[in-house]
PDB file of C-alpha atoms in Angstrom:
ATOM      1  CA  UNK A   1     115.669  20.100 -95.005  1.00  0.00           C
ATOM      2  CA  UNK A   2     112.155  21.673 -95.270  1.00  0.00           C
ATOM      3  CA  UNK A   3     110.284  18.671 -93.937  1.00  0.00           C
ATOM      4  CA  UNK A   4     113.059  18.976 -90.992  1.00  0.00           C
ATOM      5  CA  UNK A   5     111.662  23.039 -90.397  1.00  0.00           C
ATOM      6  CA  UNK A   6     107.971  22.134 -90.595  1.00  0.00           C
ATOM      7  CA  UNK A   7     108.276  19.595 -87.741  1.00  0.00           C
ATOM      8  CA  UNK A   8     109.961  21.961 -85.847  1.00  0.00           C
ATOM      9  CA  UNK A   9     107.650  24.746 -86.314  1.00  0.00           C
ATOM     10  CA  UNK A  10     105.076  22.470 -85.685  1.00  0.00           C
ATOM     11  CA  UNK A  11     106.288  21.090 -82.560  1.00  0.00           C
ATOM     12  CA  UNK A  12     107.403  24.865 -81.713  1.00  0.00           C
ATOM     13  CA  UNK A  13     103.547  25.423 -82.293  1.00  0.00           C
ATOM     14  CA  UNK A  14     102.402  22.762 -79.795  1.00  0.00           C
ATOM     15  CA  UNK A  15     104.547  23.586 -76.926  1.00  0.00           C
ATOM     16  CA  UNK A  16     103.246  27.527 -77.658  1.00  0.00           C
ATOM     17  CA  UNK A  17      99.718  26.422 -77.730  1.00  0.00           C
ATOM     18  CA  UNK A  18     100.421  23.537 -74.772  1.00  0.00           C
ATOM     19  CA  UNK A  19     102.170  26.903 -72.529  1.00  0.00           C
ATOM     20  CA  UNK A  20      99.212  28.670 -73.955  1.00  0.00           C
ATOM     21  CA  UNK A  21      96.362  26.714 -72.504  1.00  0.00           C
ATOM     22  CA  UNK A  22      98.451  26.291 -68.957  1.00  0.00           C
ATOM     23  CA  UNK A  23      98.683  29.745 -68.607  1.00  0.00           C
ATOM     24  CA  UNK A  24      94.867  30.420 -69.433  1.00  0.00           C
ATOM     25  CA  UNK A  25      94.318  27.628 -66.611  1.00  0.00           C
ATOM     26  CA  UNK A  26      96.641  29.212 -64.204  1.00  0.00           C
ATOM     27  CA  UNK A  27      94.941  33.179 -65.161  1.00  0.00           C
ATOM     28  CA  UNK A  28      91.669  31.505 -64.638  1.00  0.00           C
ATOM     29  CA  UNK A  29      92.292  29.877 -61.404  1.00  0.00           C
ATOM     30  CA  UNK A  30      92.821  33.743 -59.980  1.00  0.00           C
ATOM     31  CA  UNK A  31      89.353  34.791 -60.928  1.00  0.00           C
ATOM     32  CA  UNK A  32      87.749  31.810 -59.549  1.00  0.00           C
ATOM     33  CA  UNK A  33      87.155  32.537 -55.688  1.00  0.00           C
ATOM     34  CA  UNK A  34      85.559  30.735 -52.637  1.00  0.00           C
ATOM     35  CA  UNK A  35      82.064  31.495 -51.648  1.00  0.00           C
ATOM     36  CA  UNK A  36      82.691  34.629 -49.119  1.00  0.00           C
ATOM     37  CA  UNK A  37      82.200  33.420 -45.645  1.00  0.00           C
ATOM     38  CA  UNK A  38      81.237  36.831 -44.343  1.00  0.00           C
ATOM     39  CA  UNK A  39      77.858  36.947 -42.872  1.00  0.00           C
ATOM     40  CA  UNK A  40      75.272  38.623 -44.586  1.00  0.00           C
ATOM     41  CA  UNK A  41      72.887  41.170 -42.429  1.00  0.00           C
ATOM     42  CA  UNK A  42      70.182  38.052 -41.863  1.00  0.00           C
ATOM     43  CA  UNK A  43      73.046  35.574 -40.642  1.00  0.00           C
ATOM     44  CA  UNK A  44      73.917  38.538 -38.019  1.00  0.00           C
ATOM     45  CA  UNK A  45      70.501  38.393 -36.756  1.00  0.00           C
ATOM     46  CA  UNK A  46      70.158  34.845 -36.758  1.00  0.00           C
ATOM     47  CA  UNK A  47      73.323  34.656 -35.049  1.00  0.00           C
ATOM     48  CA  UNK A  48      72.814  37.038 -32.646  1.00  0.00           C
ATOM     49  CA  UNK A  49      69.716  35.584 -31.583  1.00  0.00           C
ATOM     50  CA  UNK A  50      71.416  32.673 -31.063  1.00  0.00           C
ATOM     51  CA  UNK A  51      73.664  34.625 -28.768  1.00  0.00           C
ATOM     52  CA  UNK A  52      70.266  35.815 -26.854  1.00  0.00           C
ATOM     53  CA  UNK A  53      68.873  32.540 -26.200  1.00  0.00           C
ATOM     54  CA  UNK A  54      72.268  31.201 -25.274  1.00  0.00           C
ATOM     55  CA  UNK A  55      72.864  33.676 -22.680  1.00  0.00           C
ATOM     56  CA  UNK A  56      69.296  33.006 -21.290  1.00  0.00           C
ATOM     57  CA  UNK A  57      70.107  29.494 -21.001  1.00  0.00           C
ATOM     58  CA  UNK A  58      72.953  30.109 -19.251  1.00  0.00           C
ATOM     59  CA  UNK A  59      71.032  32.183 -16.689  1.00  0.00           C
ATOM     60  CA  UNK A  60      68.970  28.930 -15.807  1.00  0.00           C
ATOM     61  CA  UNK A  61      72.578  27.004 -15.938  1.00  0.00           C
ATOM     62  CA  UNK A  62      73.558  29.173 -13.299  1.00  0.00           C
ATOM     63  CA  UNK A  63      70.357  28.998 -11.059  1.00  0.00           C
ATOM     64  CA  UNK A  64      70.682  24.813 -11.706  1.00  0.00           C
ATOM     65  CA  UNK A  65      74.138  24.453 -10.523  1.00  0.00           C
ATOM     66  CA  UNK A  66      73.859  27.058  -7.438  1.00  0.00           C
ATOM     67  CA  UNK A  67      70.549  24.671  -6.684  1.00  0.00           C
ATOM     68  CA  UNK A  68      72.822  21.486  -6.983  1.00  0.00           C
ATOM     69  CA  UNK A  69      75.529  23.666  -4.372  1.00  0.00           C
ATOM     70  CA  UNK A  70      73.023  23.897  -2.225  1.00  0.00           C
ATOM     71  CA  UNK A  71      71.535  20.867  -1.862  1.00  0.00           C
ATOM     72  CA  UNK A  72      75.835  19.253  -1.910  1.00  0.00           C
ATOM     73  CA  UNK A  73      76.391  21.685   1.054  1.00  0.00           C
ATOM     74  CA  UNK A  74      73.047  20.046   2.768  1.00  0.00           C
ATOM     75  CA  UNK A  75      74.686  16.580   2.095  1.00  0.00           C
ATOM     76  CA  UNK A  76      77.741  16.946   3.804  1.00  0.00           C
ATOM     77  CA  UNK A  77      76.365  18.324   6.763  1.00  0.00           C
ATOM     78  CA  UNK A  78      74.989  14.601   7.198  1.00  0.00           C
ATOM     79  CA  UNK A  79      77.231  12.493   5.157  1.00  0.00           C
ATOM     80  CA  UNK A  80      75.969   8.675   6.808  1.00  0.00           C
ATOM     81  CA  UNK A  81      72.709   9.699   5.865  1.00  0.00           C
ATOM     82  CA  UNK A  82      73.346  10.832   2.279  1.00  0.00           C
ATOM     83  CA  UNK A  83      75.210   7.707   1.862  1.00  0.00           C
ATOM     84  CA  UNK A  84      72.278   5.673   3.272  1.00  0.00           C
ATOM     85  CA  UNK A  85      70.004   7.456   1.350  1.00  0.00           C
ATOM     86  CA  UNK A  86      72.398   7.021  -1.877  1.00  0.00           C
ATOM     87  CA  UNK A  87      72.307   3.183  -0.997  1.00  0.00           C
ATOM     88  CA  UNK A  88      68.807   2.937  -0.915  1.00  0.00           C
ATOM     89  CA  UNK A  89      68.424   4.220  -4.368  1.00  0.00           C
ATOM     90  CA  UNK A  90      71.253   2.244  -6.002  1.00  0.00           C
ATOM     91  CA  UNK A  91      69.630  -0.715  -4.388  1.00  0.00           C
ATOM     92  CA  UNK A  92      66.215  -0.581  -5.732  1.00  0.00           C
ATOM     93  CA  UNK A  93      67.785   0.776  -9.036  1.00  0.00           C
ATOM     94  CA  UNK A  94      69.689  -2.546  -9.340  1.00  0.00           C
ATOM     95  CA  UNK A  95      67.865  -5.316  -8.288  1.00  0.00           C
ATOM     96  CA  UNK A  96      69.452  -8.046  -9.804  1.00  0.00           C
ATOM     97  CA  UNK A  97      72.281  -8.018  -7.149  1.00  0.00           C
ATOM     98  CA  UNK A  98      73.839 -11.495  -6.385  1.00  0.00           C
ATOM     99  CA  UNK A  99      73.294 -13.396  -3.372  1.00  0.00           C
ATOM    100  CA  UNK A 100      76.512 -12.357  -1.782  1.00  0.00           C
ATOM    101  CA  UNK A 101      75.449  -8.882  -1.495  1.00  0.00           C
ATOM    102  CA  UNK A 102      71.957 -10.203   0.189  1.00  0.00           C
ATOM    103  CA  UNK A 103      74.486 -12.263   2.502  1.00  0.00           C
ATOM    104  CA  UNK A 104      76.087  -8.988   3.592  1.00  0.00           C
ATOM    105  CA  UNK A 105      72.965  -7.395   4.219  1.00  0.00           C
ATOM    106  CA  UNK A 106      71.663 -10.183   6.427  1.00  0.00           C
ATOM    107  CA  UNK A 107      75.369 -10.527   8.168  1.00  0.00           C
ATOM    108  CA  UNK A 108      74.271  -6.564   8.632  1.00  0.00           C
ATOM    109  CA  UNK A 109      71.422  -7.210  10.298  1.00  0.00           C
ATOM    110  CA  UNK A 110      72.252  -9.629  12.735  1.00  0.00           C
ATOM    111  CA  UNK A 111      75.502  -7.863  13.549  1.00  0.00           C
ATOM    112  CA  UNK A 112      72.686  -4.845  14.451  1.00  0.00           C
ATOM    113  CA  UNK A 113      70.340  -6.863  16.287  1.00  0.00           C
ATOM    114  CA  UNK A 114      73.348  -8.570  18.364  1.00  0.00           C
ATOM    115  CA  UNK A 115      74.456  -5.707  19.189  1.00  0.00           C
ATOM    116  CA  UNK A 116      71.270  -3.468  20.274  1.00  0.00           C
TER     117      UNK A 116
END
């Protein structure tokens, strides 16, 4: 009968000592806390002059794309000739076009001097 109370005090021990050490873990865990992500003074400067040279990019963004409007509202004042011009470029970008396109160019050219 006494060998059947010691196991259960002992076992009643464990479990005590087993809630014991989960409950430590679990107080712990509260205590523990992330790494703040709150800026500290130098990150606000650093950020703002982020800010600063972001904003004076954006000035020279602005000045690049009202440059581009421009020179799209010159375009389509003379749209054959942009295209021509456009041509041109792809042309001598690419020269290792196939003979068919050559073809067409020379079927061009006849057609032109046919017809002048």
């Amino acid at each position: 009968m006494q060998s059947i109370f010691t196991n259960f005090k002992q076992n009643l021990q464990r479990k005590v000592l087993l809630l014991a050490a989960i409950a430590l873990l679990l107080v712990s865990g509260l205590f523990v806390s992330e790494p703040s992500y709150a800026a500290t003074p130098n990150q606000k400067l650093i950020q703002q002059e982020q800010m600063d040279k972001n904003s004076q990019v954006g000035t020279v963004d602005v000045e690049q794309r009202e440059q581009a409007y421009e020179e799209q509202v010159k375009a389509a004042k003379d749209i054959d000739k942009t295209y021509e011009d456009n041509l041109k470029e792809f042309k001598k970008s690419h020269p290792e076009e196939n003979i068919v396109n050559k073809a067409v160019e020379g079927a061009k050219e006849a057609v032109e001097k046919v017809t002048k």
